[in-house]
PDB file of C-alpha atoms in Angstrom:
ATOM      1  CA  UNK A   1     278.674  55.128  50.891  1.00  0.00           C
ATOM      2  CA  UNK A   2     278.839  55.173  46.853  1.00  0.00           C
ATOM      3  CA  UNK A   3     282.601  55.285  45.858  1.00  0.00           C
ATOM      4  CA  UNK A   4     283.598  56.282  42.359  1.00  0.00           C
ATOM      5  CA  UNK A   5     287.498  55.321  41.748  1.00  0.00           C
ATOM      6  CA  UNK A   6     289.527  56.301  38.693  1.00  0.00           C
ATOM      7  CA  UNK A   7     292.936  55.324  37.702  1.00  0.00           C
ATOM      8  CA  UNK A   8     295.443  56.372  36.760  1.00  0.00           C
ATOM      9  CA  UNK A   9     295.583  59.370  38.972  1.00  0.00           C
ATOM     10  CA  UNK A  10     298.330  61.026  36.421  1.00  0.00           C
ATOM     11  CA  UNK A  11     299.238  59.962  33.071  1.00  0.00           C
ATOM     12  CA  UNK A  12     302.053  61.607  30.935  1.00  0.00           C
ATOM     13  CA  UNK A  13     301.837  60.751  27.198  1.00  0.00           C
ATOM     14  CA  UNK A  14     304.142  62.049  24.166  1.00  0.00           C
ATOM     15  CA  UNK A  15     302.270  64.187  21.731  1.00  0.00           C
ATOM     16  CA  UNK A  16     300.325  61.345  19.196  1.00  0.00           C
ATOM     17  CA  UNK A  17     300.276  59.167  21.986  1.00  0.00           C
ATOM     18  CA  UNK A  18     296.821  57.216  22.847  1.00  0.00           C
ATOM     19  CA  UNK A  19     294.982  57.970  26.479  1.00  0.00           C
ATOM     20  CA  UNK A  20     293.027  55.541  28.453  1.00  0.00           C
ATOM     21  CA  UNK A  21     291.255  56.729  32.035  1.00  0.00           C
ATOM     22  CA  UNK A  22     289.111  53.932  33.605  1.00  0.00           C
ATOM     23  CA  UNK A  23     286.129  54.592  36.397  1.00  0.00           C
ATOM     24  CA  UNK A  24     284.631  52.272  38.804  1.00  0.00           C
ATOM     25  CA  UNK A  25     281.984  52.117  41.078  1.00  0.00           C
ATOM     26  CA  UNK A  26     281.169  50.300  43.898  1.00  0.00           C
ATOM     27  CA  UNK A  27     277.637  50.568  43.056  1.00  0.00           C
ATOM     28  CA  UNK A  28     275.262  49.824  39.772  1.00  0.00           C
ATOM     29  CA  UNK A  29     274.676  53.725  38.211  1.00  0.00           C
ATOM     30  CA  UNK A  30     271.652  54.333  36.181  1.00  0.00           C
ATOM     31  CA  UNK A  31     274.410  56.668  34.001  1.00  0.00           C
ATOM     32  CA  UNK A  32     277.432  58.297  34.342  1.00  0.00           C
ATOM     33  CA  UNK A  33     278.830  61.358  32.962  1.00  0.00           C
ATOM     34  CA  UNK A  34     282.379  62.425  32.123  1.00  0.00           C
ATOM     35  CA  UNK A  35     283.574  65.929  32.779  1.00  0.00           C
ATOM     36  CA  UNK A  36     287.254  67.649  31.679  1.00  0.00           C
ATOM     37  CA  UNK A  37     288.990  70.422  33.787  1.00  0.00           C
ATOM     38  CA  UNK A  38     291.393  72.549  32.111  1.00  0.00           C
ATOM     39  CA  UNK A  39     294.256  73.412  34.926  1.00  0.00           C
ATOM     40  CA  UNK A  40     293.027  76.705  37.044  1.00  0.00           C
ATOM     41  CA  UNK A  41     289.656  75.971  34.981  1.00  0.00           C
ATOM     42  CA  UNK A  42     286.061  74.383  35.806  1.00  0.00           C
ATOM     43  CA  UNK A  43     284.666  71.531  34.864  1.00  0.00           C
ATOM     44  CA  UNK A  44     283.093  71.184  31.346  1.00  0.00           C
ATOM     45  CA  UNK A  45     280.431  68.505  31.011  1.00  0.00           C
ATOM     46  CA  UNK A  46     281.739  65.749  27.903  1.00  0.00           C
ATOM     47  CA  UNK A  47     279.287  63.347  27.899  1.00  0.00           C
ATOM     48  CA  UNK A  48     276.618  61.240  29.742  1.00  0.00           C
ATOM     49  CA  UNK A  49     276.032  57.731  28.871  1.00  0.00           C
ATOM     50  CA  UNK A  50     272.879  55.613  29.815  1.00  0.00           C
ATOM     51  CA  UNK A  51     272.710  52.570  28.778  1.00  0.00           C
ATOM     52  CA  UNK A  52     274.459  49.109  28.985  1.00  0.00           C
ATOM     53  CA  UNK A  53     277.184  48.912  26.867  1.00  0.00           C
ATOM     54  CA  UNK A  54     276.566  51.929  25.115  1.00  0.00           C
ATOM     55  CA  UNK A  55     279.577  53.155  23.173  1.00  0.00           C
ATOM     56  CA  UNK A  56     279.628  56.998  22.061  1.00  0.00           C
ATOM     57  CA  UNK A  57     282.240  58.794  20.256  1.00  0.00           C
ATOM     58  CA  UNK A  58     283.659  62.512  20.361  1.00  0.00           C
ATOM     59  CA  UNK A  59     285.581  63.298  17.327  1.00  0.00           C
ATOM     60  CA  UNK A  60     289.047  61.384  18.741  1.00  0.00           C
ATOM     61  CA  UNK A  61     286.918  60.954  22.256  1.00  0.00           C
ATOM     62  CA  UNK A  62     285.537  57.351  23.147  1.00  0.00           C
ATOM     63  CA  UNK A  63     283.201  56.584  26.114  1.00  0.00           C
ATOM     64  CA  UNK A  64     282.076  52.961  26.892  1.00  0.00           C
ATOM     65  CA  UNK A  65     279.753  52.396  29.472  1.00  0.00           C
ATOM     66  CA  UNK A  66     280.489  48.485  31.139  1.00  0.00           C
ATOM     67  CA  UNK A  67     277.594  46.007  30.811  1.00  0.00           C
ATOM     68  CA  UNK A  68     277.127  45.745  34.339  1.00  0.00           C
ATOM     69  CA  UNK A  69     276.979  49.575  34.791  1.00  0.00           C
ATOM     70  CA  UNK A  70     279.333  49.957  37.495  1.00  0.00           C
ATOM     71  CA  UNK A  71     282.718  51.154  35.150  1.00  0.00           C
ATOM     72  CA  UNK A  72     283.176  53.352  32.653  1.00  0.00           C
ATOM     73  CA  UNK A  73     286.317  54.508  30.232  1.00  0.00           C
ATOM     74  CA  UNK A  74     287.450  57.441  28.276  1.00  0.00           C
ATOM     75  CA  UNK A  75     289.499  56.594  25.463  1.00  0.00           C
ATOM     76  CA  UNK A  76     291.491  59.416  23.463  1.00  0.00           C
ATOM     77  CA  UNK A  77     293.598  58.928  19.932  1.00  0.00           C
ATOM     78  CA  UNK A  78     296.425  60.590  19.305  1.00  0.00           C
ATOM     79  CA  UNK A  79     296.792  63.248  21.557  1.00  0.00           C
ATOM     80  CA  UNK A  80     297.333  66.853  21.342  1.00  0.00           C
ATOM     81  CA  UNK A  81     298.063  69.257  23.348  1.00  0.00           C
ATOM     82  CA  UNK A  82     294.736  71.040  23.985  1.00  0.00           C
ATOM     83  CA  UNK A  83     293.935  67.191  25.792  1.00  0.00           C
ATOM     84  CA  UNK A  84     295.494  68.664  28.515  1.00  0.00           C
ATOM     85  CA  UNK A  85     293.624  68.699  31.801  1.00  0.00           C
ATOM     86  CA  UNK A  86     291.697  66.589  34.798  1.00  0.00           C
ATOM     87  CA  UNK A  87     289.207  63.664  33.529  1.00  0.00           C
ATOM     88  CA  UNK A  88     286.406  63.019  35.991  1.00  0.00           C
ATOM     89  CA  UNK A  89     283.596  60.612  35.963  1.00  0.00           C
ATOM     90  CA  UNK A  90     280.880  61.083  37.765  1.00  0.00           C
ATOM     91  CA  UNK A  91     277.739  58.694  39.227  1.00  0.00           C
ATOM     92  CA  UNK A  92     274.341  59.703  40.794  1.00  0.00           C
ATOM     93  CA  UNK A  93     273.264  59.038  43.986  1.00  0.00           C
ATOM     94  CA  UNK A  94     270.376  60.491  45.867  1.00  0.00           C
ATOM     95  CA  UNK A  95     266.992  59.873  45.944  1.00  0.00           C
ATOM     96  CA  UNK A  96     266.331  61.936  42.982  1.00  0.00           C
ATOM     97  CA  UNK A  97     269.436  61.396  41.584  1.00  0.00           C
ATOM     98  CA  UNK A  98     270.210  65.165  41.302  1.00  0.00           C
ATOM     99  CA  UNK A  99     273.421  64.546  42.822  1.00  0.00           C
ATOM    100  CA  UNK A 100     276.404  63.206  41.481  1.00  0.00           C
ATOM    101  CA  UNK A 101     279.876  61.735  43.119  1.00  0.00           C
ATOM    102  CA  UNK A 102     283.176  62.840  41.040  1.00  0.00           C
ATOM    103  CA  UNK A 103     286.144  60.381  41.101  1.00  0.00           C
ATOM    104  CA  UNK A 104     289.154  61.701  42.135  1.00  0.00           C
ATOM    105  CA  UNK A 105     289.957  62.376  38.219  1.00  0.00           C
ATOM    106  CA  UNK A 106     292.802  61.871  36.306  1.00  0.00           C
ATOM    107  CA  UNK A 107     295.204  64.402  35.024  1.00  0.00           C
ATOM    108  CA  UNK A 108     296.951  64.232  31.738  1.00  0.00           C
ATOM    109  CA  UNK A 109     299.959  65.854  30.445  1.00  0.00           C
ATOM    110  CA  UNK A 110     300.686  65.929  27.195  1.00  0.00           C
ATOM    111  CA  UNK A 111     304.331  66.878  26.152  1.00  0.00           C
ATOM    112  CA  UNK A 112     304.713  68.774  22.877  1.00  0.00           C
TER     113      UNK A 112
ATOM    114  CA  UNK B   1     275.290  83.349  26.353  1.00  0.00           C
ATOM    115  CA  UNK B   2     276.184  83.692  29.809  1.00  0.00           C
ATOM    116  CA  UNK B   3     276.894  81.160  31.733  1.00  0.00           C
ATOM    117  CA  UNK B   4     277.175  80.733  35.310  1.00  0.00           C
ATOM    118  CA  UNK B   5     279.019  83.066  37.064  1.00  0.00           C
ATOM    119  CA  UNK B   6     280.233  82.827  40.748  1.00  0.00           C
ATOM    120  CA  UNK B   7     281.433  86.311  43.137  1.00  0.00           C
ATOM    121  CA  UNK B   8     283.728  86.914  44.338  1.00  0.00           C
ATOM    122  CA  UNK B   9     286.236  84.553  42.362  1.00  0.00           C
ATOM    123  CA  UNK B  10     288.424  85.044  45.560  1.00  0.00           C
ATOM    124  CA  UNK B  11     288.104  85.096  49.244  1.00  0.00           C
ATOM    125  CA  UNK B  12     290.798  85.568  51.808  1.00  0.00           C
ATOM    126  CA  UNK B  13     288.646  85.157  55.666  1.00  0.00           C
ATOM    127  CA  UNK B  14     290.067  85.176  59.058  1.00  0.00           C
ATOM    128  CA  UNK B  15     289.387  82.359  60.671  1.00  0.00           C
ATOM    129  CA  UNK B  16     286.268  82.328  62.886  1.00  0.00           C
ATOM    130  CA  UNK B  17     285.084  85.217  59.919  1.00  0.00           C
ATOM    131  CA  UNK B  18     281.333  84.196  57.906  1.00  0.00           C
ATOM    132  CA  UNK B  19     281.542  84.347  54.213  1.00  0.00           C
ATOM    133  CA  UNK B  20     278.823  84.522  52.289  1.00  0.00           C
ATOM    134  CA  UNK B  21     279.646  83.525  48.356  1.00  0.00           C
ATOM    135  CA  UNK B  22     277.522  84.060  45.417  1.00  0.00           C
ATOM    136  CA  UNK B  23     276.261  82.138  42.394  1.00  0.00           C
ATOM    137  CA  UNK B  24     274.213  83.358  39.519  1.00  0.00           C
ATOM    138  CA  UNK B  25     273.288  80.475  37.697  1.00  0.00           C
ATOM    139  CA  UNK B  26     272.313  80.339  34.170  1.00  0.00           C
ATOM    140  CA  UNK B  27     268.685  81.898  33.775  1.00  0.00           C
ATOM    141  CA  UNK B  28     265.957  79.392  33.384  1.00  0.00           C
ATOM    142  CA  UNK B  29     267.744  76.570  34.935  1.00  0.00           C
ATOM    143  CA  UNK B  30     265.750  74.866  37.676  1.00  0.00           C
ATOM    144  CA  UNK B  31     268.548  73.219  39.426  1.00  0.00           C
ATOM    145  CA  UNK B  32     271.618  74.077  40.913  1.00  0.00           C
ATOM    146  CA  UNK B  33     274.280  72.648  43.065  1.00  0.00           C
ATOM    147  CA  UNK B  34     277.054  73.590  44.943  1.00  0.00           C
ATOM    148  CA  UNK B  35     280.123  71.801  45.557  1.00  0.00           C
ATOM    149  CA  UNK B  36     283.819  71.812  47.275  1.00  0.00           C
ATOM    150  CA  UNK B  37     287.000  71.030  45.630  1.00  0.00           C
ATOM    151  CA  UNK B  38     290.168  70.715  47.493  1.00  0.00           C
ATOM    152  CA  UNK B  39     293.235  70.751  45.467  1.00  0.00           C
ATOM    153  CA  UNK B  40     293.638  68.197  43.348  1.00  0.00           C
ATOM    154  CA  UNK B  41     290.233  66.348  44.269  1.00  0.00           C
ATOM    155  CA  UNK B  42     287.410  65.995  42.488  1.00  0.00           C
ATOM    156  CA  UNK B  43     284.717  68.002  43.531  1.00  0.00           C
ATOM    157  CA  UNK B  44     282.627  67.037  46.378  1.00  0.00           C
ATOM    158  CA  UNK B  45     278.643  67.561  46.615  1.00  0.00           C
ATOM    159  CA  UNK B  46     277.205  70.293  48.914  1.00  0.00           C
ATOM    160  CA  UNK B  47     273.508  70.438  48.610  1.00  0.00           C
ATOM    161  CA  UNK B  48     271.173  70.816  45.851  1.00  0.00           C
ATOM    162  CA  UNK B  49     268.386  73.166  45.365  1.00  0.00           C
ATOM    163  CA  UNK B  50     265.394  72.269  42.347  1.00  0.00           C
ATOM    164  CA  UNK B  51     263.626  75.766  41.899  1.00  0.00           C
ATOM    165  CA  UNK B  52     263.407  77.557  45.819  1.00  0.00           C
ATOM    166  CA  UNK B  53     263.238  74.462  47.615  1.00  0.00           C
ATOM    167  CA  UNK B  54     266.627  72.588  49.195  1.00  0.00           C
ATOM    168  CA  UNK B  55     266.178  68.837  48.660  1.00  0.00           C
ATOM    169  CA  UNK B  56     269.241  67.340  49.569  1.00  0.00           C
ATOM    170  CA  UNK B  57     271.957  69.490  51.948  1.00  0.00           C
ATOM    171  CA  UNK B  58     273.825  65.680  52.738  1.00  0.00           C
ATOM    172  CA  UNK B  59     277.067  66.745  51.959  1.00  0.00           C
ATOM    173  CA  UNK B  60     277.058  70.104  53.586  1.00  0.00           C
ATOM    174  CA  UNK B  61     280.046  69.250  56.072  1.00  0.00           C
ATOM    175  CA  UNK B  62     278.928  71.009  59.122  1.00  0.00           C
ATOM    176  CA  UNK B  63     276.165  73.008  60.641  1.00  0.00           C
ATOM    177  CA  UNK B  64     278.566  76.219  59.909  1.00  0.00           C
ATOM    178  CA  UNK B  65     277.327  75.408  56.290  1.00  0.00           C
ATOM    179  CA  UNK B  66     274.244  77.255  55.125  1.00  0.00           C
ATOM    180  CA  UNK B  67     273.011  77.853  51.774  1.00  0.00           C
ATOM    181  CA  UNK B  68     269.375  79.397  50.351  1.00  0.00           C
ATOM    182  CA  UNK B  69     267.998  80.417  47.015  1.00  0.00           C
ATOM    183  CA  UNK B  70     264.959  82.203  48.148  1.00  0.00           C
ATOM    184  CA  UNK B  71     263.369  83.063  44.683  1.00  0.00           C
ATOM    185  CA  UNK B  72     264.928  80.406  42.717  1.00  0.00           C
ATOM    186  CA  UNK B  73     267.369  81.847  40.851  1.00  0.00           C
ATOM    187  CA  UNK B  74     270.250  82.959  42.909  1.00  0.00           C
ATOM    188  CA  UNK B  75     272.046  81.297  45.867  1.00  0.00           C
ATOM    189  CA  UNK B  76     274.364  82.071  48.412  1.00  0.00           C
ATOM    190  CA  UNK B  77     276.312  79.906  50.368  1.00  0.00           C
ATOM    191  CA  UNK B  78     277.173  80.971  53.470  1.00  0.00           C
ATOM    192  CA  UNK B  79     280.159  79.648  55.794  1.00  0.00           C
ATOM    193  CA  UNK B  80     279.891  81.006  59.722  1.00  0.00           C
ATOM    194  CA  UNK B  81     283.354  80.846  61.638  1.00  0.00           C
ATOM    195  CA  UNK B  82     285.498  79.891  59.092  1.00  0.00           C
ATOM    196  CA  UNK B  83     288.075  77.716  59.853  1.00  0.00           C
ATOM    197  CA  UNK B  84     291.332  76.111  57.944  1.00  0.00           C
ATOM    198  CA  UNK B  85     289.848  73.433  56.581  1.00  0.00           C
ATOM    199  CA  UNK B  86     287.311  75.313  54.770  1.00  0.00           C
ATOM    200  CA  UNK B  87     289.972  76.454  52.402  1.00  0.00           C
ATOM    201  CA  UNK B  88     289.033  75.592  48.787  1.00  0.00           C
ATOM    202  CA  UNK B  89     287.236  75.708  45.607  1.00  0.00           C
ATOM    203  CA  UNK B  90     283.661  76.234  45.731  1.00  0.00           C
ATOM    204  CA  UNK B  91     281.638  75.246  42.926  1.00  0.00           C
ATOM    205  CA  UNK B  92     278.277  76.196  41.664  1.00  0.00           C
ATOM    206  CA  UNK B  93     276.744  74.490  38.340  1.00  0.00           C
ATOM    207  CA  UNK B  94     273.134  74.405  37.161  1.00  0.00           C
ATOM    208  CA  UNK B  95     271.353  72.495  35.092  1.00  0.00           C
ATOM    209  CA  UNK B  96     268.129  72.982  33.064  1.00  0.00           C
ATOM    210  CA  UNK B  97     266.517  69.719  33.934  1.00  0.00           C
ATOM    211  CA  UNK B  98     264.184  69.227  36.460  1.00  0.00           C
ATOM    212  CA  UNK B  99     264.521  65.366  36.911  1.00  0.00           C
ATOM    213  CA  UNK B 100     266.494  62.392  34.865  1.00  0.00           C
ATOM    214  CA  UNK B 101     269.937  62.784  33.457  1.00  0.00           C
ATOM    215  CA  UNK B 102     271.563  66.227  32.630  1.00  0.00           C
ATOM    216  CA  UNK B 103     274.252  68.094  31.957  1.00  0.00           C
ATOM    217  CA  UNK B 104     275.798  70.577  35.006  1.00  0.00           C
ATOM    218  CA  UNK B 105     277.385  73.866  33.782  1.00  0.00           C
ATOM    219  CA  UNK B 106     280.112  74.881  36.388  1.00  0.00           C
ATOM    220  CA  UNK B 107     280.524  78.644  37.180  1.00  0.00           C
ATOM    221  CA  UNK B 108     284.510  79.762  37.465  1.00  0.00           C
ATOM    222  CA  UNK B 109     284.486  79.154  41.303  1.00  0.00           C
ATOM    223  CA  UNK B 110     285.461  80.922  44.588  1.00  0.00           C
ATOM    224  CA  UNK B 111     288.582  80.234  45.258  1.00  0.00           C
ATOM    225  CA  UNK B 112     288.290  80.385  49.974  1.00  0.00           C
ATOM    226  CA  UNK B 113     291.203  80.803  51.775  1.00  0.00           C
ATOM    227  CA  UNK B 114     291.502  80.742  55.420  1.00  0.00           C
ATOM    228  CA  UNK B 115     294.031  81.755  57.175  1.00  0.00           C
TER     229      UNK B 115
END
């Protein structure tokens, strides 16, 4: 079936410090979307990107979507300490593409 | 506004005990999803309801797994005979879209444990 992958599985920056968290798929997506979870929290939808290539920024947040569609990143400058959380990425599959398959995430600590 | 809210937020069953857990999603969304996260996992599709009608139920795990939303609104999610491996976080998110790309709002979870 679809796989979505993400690595790193844990990243520990110093305050300031830049972020990277990279998703792959084993299959083309038609989009992806990118969802943070605060520790004992939910997930809060980010952002959702469509097209090939496309490039969309969040304040200190940057998403790229690969040209081929099958990875994604999420880029953050100089963290803080409100960064803090789980990263996912997430793909749809389905026939009506309702339904979407998380990667295992990747959780960020950011120390003060 | 209010958003999604799940009951109860925490569920201690027996096992071989049904559950039945609750999600009120935001009003006027058309679809809503459940899913399971196990600690430290990303969550895991369930099943997928657009208005009344239950389109996809792939990742339900077993035939213990039942869920409805009979007037399109709320749903319930119903475990029979719990066992251990049930433990975790059940999600429920809804979304105002009907079909295409769109954003899921998660509810706060029920947090199952089965001991």
């Amino acid at each position: 079936g679809q796989q979505v992958m993400q690595i790193p599985q844990y990243q520990h920056v110093q305050e300031g410090e830049d972020f990277t968290t990279y998703c792959n798929s084993s299959t083309t997506l038609s989009n992806i979307q990118w969802y943070k979870q605060r520790p004992g929290g939910h997930p809060v939808f980010l952002i959702q990107l469509v097209k090939s290539g496309e490039v969309k920024k969040q304040k200190r947040l940057t998403f790229q979507f690969g040209e081929a569609k099958k990875n994604s990143s999420l880029h953050i400058t100089a963290t803080q300490t409100t960064d803090v959380g789980t990263y996912f990425c997430a793909g749809p599959i389905g026939y009506y593409g309702q339904n979407f398959v998380f990667g295992p995430g990747t959780r960020l600590s950011v120390l003060p | 506004g209010a958003g999604v809210s799940q009951s109860p937020r925490y569920k201690v069953a027996k096992r071989g005990q049904d559950v039945a857990l609750r999600c009120d999603p935001i009003s006027g969304h058309v679809s809503l999803f459940w899913y399971q996260q196990a600690l430290g996992q990303g969550p895991e599709f369930l099943t997928y309801f657009q208005n009344e009608a239950q389109l996809d139920k792939s990742g339900l795990p077993s035939d213990r797994f039942f869920a409805e939303r009979p007037e399109g609104s709320v749903s319930t999610l119903k475990i029979q005979r719990t066992q251990q491996e049930d433990s975790a976080v059940y999600l429920c998110a809804s979304s105002l879209a009907r079909t295409g790309p769109y954003e899921q709002y998660f509810g706060p979870g029920t947090r199952l444990t089965v001991t």
